[in-house]
Tab-separated table of C-alpha atoms in Angstrom:
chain	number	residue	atom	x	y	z
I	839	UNK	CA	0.000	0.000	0.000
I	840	UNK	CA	2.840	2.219	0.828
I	841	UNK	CA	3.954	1.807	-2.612
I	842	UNK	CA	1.113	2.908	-3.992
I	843	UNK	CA	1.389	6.518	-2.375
I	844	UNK	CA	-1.686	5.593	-0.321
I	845	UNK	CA	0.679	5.952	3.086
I	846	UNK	CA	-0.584	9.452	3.968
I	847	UNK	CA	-4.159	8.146	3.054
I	848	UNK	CA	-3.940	5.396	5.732
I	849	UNK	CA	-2.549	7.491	8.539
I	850	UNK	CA	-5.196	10.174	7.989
I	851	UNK	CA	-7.844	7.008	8.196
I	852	UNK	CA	-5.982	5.747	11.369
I	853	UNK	CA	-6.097	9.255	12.913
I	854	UNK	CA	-9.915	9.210	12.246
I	855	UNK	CA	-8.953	12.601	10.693
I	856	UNK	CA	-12.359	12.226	8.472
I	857	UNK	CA	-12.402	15.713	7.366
I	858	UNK	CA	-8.979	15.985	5.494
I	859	UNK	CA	-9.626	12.525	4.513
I	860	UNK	CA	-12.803	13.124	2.437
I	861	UNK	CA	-10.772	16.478	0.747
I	862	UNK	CA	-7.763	14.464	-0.214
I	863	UNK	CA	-9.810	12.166	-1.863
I	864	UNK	CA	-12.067	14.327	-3.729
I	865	UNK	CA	-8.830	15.347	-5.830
I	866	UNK	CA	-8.205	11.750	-6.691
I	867	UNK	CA	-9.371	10.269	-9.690
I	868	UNK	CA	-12.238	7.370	-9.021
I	869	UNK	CA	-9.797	4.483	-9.986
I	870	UNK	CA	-7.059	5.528	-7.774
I	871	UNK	CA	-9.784	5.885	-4.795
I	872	UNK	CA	-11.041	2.348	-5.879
I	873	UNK	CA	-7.336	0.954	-5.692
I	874	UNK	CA	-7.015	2.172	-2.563
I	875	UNK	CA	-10.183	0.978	-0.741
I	876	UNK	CA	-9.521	-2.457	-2.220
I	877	UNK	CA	-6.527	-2.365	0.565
I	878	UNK	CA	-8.623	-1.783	3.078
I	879	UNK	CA	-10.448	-4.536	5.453
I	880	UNK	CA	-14.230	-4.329	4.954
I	881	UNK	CA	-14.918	-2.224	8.199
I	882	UNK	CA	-12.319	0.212	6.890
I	883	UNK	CA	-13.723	0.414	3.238
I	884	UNK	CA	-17.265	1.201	4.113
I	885	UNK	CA	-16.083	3.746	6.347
I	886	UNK	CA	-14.574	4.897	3.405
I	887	UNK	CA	-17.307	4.827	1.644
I	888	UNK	CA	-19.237	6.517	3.472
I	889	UNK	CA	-17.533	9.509	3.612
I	890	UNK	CA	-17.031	10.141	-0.134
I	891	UNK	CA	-18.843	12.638	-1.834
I	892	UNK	CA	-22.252	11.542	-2.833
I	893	UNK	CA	-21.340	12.861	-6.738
I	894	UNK	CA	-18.048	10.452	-6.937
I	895	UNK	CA	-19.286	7.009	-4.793
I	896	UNK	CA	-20.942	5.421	-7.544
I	897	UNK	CA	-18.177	5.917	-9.771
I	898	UNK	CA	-16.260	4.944	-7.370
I	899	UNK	CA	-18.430	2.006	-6.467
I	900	UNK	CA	-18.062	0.697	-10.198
I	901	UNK	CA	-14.312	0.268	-9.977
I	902	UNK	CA	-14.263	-2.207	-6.879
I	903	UNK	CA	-13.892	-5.602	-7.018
I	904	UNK	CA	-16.720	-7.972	-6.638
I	905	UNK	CA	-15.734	-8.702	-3.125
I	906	UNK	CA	-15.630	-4.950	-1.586
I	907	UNK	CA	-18.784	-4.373	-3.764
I	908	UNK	CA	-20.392	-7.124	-1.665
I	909	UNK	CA	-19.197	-5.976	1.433
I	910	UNK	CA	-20.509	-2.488	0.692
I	911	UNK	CA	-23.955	-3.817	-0.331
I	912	UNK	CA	-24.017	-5.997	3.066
I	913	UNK	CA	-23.327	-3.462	5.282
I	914	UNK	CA	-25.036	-1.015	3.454
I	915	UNK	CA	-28.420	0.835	4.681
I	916	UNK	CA	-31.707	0.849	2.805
I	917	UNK	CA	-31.669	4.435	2.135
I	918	UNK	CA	-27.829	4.050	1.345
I	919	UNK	CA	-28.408	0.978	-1.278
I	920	UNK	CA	-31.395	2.905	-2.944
I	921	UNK	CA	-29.004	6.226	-3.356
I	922	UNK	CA	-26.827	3.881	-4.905
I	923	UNK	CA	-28.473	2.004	-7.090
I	924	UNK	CA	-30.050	5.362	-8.403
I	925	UNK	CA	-26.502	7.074	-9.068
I	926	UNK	CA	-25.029	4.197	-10.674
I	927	UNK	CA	-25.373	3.540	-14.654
I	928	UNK	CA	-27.823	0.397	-15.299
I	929	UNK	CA	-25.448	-1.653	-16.604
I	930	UNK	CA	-22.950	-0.954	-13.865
I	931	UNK	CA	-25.641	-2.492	-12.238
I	932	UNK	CA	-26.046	-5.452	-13.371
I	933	UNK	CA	-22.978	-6.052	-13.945
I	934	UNK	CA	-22.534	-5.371	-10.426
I	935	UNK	CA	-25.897	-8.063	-9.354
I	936	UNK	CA	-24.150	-10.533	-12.149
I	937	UNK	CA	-21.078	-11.073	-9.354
I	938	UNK	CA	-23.002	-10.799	-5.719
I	939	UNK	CA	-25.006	-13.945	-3.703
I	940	UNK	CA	-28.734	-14.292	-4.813
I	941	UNK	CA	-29.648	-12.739	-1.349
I	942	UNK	CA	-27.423	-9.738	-2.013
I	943	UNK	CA	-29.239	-8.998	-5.361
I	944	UNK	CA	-32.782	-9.878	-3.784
I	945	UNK	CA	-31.869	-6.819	-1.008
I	946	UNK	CA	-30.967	-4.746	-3.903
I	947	UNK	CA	-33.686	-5.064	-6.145
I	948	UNK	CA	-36.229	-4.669	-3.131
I	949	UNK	CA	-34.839	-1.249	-2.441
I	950	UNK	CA	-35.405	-0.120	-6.269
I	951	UNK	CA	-38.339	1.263	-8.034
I	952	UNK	CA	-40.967	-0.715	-9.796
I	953	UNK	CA	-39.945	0.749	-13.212
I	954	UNK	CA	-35.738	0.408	-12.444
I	955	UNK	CA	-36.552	-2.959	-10.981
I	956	UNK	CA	-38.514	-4.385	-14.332
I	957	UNK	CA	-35.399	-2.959	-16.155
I	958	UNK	CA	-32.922	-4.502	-14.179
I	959	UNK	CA	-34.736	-7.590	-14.724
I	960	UNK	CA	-35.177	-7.143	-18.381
I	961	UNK	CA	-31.127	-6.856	-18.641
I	962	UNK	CA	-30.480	-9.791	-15.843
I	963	UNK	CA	-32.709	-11.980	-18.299
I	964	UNK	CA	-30.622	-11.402	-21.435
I	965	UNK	CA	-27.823	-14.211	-22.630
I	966	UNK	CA	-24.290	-14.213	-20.968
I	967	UNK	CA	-21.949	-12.661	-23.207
I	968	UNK	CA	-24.843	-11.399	-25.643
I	969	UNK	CA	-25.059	-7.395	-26.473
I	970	UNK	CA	-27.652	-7.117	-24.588
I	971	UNK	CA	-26.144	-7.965	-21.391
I	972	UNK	CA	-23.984	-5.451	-21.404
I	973	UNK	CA	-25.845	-2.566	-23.022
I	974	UNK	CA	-26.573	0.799	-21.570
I	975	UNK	CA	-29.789	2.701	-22.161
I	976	UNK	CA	-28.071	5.782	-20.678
I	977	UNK	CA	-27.775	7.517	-24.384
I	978	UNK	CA	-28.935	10.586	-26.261
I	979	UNK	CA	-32.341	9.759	-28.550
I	980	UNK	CA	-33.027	12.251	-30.828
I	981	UNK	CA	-36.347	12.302	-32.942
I	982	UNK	CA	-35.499	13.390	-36.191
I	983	UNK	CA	-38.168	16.028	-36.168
I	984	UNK	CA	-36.877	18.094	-34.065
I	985	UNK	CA	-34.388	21.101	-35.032
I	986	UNK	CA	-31.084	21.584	-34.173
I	987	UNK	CA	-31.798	23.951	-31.005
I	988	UNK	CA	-34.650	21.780	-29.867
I	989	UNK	CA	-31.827	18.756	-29.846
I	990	UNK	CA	-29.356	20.838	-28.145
I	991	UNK	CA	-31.490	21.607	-25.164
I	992	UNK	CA	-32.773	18.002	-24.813
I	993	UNK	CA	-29.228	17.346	-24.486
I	994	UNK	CA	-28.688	19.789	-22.056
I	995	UNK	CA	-31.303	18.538	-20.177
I	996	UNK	CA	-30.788	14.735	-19.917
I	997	UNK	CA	-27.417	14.479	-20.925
I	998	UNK	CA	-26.157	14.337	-17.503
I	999	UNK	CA	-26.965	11.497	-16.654
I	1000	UNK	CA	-26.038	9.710	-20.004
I	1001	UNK	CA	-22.705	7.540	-20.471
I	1002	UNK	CA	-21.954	9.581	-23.302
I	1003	UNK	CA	-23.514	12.595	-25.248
I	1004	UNK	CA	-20.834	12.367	-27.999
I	1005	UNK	CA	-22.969	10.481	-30.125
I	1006	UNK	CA	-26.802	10.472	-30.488
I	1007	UNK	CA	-28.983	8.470	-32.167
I	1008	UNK	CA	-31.821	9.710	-34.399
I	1009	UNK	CA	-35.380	7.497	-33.943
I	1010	UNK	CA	-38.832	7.707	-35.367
I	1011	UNK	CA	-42.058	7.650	-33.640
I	1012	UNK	CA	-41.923	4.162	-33.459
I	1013	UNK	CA	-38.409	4.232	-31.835
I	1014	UNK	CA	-37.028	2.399	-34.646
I	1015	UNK	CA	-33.323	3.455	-35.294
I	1016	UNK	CA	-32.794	5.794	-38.558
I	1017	UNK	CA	-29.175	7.641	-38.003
I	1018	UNK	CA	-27.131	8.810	-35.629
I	1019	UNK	CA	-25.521	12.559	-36.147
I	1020	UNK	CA	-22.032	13.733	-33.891
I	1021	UNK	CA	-22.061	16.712	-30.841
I	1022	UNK	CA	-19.416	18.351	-33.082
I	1023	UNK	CA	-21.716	18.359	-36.230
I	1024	UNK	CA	-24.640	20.076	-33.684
I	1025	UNK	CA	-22.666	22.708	-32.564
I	1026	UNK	CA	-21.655	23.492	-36.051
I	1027	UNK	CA	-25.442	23.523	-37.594
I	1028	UNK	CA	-27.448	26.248	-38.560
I	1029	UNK	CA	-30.018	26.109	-35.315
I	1030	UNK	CA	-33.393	25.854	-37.458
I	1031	UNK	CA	-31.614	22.657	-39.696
I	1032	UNK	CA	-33.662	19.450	-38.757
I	1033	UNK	CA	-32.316	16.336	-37.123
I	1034	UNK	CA	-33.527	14.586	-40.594
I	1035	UNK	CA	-31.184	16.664	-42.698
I	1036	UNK	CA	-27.946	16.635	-40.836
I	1037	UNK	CA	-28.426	13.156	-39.707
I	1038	UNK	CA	-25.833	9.912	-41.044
I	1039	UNK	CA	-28.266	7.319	-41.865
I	1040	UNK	CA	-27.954	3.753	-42.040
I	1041	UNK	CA	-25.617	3.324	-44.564
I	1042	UNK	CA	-22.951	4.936	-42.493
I	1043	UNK	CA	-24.462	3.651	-39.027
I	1044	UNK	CA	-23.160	0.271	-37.841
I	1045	UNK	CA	-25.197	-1.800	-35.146
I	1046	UNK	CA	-25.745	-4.920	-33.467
I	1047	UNK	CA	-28.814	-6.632	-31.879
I	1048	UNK	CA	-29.407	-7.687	-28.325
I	1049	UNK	CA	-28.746	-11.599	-29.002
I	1050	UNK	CA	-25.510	-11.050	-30.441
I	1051	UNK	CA	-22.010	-12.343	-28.648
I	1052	UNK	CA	-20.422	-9.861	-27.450
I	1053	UNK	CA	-16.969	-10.690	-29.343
I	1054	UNK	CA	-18.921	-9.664	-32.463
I	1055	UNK	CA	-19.772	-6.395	-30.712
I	1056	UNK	CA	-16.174	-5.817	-29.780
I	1057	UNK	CA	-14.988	-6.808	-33.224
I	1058	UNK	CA	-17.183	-3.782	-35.136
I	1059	UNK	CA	-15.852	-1.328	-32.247
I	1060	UNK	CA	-12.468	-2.417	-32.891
I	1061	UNK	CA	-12.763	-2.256	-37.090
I	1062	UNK	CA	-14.615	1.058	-37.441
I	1063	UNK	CA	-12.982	2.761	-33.923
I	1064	UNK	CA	-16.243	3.862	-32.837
I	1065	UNK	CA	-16.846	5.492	-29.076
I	1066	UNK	CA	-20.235	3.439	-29.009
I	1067	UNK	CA	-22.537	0.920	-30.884
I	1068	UNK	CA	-26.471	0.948	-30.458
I	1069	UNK	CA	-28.612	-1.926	-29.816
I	1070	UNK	CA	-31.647	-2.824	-31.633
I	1071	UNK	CA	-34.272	-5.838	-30.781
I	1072	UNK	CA	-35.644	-8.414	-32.997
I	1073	UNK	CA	-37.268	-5.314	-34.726
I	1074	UNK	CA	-35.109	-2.678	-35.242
I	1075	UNK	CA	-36.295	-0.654	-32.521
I	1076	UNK	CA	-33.616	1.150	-30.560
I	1077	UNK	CA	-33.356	-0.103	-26.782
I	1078	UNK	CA	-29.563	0.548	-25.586
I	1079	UNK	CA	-26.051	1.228	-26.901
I	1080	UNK	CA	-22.480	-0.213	-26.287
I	1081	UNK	CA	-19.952	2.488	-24.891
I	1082	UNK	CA	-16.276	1.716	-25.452
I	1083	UNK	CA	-15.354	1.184	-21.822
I	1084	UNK	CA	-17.473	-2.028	-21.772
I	1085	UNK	CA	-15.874	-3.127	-25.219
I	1086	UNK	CA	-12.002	-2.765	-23.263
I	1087	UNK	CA	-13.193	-5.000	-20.851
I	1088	UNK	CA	-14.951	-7.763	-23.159
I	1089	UNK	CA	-12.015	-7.325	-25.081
I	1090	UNK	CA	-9.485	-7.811	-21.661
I	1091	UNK	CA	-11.898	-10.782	-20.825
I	1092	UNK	CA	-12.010	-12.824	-24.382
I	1093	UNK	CA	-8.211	-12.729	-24.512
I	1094	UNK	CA	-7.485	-13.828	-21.053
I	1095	UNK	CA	-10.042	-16.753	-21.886
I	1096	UNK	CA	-8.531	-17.585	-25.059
I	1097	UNK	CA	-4.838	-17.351	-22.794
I	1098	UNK	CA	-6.216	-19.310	-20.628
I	1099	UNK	CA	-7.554	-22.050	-23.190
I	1100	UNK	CA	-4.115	-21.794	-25.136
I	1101	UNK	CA	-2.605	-22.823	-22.052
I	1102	UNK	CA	-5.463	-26.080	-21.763
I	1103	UNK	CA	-6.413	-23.943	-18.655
I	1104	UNK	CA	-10.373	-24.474	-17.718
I	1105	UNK	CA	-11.720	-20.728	-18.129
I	1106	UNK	CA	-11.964	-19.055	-15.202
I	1107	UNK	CA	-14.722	-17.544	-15.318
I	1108	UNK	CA	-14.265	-14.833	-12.635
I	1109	UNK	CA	-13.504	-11.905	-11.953
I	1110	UNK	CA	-11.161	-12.748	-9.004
I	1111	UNK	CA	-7.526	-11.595	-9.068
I	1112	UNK	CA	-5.249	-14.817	-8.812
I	1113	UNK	CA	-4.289	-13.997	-5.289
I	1114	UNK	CA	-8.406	-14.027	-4.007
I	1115	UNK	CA	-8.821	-17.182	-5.625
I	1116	UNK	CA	-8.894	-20.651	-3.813
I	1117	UNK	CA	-6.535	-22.840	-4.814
I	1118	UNK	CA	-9.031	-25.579	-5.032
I	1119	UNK	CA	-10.487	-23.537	-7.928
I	1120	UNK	CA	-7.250	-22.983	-9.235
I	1121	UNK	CA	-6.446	-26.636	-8.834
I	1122	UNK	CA	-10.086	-27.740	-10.886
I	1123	UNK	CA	-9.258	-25.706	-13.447
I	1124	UNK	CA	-5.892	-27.262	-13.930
I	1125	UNK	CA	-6.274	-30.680	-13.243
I	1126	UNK	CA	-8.650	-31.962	-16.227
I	1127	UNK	CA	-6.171	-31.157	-19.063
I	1128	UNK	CA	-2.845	-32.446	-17.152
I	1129	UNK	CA	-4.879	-35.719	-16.715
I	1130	UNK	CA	-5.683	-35.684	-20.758
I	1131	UNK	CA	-2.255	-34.617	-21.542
I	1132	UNK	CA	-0.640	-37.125	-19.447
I	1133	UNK	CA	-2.431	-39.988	-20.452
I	1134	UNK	CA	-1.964	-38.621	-24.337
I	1135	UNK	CA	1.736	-39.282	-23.805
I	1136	UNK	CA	1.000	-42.837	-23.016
I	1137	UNK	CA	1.099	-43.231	-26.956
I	1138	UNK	CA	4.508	-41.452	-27.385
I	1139	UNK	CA	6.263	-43.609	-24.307
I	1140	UNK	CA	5.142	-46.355	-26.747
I	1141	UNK	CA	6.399	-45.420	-29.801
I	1142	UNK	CA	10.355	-45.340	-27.262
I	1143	UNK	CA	9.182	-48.911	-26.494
I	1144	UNK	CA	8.790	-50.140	-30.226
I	1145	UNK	CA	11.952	-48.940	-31.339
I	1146	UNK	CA	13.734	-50.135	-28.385
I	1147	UNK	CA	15.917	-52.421	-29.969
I	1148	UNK	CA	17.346	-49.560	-32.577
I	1149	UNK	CA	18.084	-47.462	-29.952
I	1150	UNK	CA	19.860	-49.890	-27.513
I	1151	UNK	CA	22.800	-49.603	-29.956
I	1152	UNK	CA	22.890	-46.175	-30.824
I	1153	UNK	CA	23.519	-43.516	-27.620
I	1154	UNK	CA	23.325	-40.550	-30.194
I	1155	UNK	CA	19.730	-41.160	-31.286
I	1156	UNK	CA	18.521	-42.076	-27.403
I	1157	UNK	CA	20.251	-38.463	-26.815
I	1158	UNK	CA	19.046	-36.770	-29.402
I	1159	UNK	CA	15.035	-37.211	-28.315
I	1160	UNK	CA	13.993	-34.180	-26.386
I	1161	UNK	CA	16.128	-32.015	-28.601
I	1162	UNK	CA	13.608	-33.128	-31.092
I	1163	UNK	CA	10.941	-33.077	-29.605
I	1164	UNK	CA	11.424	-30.012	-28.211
I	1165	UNK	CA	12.307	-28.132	-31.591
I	1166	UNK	CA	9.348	-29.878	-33.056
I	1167	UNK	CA	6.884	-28.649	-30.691
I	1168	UNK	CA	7.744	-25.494	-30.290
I	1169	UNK	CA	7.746	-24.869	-34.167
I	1170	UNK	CA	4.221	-26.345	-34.042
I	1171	UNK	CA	3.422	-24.066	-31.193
I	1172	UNK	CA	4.601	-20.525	-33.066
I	1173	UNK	CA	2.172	-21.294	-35.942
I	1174	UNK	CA	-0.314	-22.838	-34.245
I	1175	UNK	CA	-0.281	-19.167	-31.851
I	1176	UNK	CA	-0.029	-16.987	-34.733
I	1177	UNK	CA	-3.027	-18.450	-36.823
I	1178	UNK	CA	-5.386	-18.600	-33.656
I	1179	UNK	CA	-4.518	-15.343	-33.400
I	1180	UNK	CA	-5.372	-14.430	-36.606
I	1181	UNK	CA	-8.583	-16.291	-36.906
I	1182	UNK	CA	-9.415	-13.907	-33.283
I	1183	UNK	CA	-9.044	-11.201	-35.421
I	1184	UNK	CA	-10.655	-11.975	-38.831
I	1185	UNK	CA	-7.789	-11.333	-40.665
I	1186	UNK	CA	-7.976	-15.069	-42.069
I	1187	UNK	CA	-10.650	-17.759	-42.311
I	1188	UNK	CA	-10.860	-21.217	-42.898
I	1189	UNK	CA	-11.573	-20.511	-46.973
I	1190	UNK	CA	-7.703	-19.232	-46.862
I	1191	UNK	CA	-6.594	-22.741	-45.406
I	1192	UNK	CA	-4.705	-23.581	-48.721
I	1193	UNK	CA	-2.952	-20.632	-48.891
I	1194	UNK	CA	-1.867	-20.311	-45.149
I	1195	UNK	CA	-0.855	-24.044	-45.880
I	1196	UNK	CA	1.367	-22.378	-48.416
I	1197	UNK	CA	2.808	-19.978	-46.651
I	1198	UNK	CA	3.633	-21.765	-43.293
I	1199	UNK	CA	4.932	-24.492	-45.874
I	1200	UNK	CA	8.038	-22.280	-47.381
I	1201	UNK	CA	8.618	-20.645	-43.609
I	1202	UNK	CA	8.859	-24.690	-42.552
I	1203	UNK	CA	11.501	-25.601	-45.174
I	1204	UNK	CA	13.839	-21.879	-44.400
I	1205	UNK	CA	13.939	-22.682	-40.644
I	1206	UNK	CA	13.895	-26.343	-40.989
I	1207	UNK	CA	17.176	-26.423	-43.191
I	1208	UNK	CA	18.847	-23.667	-40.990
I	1209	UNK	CA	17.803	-25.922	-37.983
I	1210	UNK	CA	19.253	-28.703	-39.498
I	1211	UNK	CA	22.384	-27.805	-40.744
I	1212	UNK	CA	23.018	-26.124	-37.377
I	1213	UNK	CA	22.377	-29.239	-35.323
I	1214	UNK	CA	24.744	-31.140	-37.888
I	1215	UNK	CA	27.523	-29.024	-37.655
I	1216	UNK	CA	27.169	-29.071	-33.748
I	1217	UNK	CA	26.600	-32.850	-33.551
I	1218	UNK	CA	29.730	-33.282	-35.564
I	1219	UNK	CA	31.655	-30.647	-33.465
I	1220	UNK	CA	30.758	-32.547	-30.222
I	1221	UNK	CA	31.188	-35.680	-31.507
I	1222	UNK	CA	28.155	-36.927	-31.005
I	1223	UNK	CA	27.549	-40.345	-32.965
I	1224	UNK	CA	28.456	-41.214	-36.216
I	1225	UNK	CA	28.637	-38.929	-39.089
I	1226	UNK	CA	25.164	-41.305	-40.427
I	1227	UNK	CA	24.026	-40.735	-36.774
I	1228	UNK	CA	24.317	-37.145	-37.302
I	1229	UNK	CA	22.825	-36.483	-40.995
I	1230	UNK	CA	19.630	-38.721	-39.320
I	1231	UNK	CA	18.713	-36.815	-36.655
I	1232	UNK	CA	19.710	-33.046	-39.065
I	1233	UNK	CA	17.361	-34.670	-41.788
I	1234	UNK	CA	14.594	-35.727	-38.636
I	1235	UNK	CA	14.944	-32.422	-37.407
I	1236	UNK	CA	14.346	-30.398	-40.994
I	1237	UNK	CA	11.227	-32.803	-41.224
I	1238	UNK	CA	9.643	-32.516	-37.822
I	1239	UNK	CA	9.647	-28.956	-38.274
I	1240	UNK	CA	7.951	-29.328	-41.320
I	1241	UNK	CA	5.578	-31.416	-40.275
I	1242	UNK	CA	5.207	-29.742	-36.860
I	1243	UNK	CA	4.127	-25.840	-38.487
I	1244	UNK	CA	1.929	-27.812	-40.989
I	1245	UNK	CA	-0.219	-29.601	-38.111
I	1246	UNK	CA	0.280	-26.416	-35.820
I	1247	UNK	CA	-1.575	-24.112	-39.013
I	1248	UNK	CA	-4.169	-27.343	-39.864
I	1249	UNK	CA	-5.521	-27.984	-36.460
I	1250	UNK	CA	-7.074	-24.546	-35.629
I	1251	UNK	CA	-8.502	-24.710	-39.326
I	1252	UNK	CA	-10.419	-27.645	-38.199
I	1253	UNK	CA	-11.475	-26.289	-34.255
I	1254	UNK	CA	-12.881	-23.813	-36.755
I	1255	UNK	CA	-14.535	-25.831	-39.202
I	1256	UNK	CA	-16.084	-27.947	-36.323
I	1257	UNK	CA	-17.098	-25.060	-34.431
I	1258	UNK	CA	-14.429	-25.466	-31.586
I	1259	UNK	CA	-12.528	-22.996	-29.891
I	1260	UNK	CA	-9.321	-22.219	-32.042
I	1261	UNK	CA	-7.852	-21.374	-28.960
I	1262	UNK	CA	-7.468	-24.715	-27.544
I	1263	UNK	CA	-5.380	-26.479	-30.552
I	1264	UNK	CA	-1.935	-24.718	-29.092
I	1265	UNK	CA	0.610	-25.172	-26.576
I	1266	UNK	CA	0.035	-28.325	-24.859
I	1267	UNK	CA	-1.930	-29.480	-27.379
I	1268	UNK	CA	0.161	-28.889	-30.277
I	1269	UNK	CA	2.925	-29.945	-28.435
I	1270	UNK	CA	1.838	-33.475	-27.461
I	1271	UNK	CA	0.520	-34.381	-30.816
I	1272	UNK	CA	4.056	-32.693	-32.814
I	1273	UNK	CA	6.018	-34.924	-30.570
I	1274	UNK	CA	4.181	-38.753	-31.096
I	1275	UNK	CA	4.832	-37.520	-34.500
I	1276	UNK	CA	8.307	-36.585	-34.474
I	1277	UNK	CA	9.307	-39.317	-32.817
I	1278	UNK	CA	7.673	-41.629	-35.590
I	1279	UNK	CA	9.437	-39.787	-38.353
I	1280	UNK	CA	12.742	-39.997	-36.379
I	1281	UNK	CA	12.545	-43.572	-35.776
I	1282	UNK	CA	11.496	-44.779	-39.320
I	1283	UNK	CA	14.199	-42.445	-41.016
I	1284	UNK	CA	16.859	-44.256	-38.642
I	1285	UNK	CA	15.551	-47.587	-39.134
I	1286	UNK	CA	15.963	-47.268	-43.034
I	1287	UNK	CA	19.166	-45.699	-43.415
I	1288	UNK	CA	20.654	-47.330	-40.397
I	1289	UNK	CA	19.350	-50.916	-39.973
């Protein structure tokens, strides 16, 4: 905590100096006040709490982790819960009632309206990981009948309490969504100009609808660098839009679940930093892929046993395993990580299989050779076999790397195809498979030059 600069803060809080507390941190920005109550015990933090200023809390509030937001909520008054729900955004809420106990969110949704209560409710009842689950309806509408100054002053009257005001979107009567015109473009129009006449329509508007995964959402934010992204329902009617805070962390969250996959990790699932989660957890998550993995290699421990006899006589080749296999998988590993990667991002698809084939083909033979004529000159250098024994394991090695980047770029291609998570044909994966292989090209080269 010291570290943090938050030393002064704590003495201050120790001192029950409450005062010069609350005016230090009203000059701190929300995250920074966040960071620093998630220090704090849970006594401590809603003390803290307490004593913010009524304008920052919520903001604050949003920032904590799903543990100090619980302990908050527990603790919390009626009155004090209702004030809060109010001053936070809606999907701060939920997203907030998506991490607490069922009796948390039951205390929290009895202390809200009727009408903030059936909209909680609506949001709560939407897919994990669709758009609408993470959709605002804090935003600008404009009908596109009214005039420039008649849009200004509806923005000066509701925008603040909107998560942004830098975009608004133009509806009809029947709320369906017809454009979407910039603040900056506003301020710069003649004052009697209509909505309808300034507007961007649909050709230059890009949307999503409330069923769809939230990857795709974060994909179009990404492509067209947009601030925010409305929402439309199974009829084109506007109900919510996307800001670009929640795309950073859908974003942050897909690529630590496709890390975690890469790595045959179980997703988490959670929003718990590593250190707050119980090693039990940590252990589940683990435990089902090592078992796969190690029972995989059952086949390549076999493969040793067939070709026992060739290697009884030969030192070199018994020495020269892991080197292989380890070259082998890790060449299948690079490609395997850089197409996954580039299926995440749409730069390639499984129609451009024959050409990544191609491609990953050529790189194969260039490092391949190097590799091999390296490992021959050093084999020869230390010695190590016969000069036979050395040109079989160089011409093993320029062929398990071959082989290795050719599986590494096919396997994702077929996750694809099959509708499997790209993400889980690397590392490990890769890895075990590349080295059964390698193993059977080494041993069938030496048995036919050798034997």
């Amino acid at each position: 905590m010291e570290n943090n600069g938050f030393g002064e803060l704590l003495e201050l809080l120790a001192k029950c100096n409450f005062p010069e507390l609350r005016e230090r941190l009203e000059k701190m920005n929300e995250v920074d006040i966040a960071e620093f109550m998630e220090g704090l015990n849970q006594e401590q933090t809603l003390l803290v709490f307490r004593i913010l200023p009524k304008d920052i809390s919520a903001d604050v509030f949003s920032y904590l982790d799903s543990d100090s937001r619980t302990g908050i909520i527990e603790a919390a008054t009626d009155k004090e819960l209702h004030a809060l729900v109010d001053d936070l955004y809606l999907d701060d809420t939920v997203d907030m009632l998506e991490e607490v106990p069922a009796n948390v969110v039951r205390r929290v949704l009895a202390s809200t309206d009727s009408q903030t209560r059936e909209l909680i409710n609506r949001f709560l009842n939407y897919p994990e990981n669709s758009a609408g689950s993470i959709m605002t309806i804090e935003m600008v509408e404009l009908h596109d009948r009214y005039t420039v100054r008649e849009a200004i002053d509806h923005i000066r009257k509701t925008g603040v309490d909107k998560e942004t005001i830098y975009t608004c979107y133009c509806i009809d009567d029947a709320r369906h969504l017809i454009g979407s015109v910039q603040l900056r473009h506003l301020i710069m129009a003649d004052e009697d100009d209509l909505i309808r006449d300034i507007m961007d329509g649909m050709d230059y508007l890009r949307y999503v609808h409330t069923l769809d995964d939230q990857e795709e959402v974060a994909d179009i934010v990404r492509k067209y660098d947009l601030l925010s992204v409305p929402v439309l329902d199974n009829e084109d009617r506007l109900v919510g839009i996307i800001t670009v805070d929640d795309i950073v962390d859908v974003i942050e969250e897909e690529n630590t679940e496709d890390m975690e996959k890469m790595s045959l990790l179980k997703p988490s699932g959670n929003d718990k930093p590593y250190l707050k989660t119980s090693v039990f957890r940590l252990a589940g998550n683990r435990i089902v892929w090592l078992l796969v993995l190690m029972i995989s290699a059952t086949f390549t421990g076999k493969i040793i046993e067939n070709y026992e006899a060739l290697l009884s006589g030969m030192v070199a080749l018994t020495a020269s395993i892991p080197m292989l296999m380890d070259t082998g998988g890790n060449a299948g590993s690079q490609t395997s990580t850089l197409v996954i990667r580039n299926l995440a991002l749409g730069e390639v698809t499984a129609r451009d299989y024959l050409r990544i084939l191609w491609k990953e083909l050529r790189v194969a033979l260039i490092c391949g050779l190097i590799l091999g004529v390296v490992n021959l000159g050093r084999m020869l250098l230390l010695r190590s076999g016969t000069l036979m024994e050395c040109v079989v394991t160089s011409l093993a090695m320029v062929c398990a790397v071959i082989v290795a980047k050719l599986i590494g770029c096919t396997l994702p291609i077929i996750a694809k195809l099959l509708h499997i998570d790209p993400a889980l044909m690397a590392g490990p994966m890769i890895t075990t498979i590349v080295d059964a292989v390698t193993l059977i090209i080494y041993f069938s080269l030496a048995q036919a030059i050798l034997m």
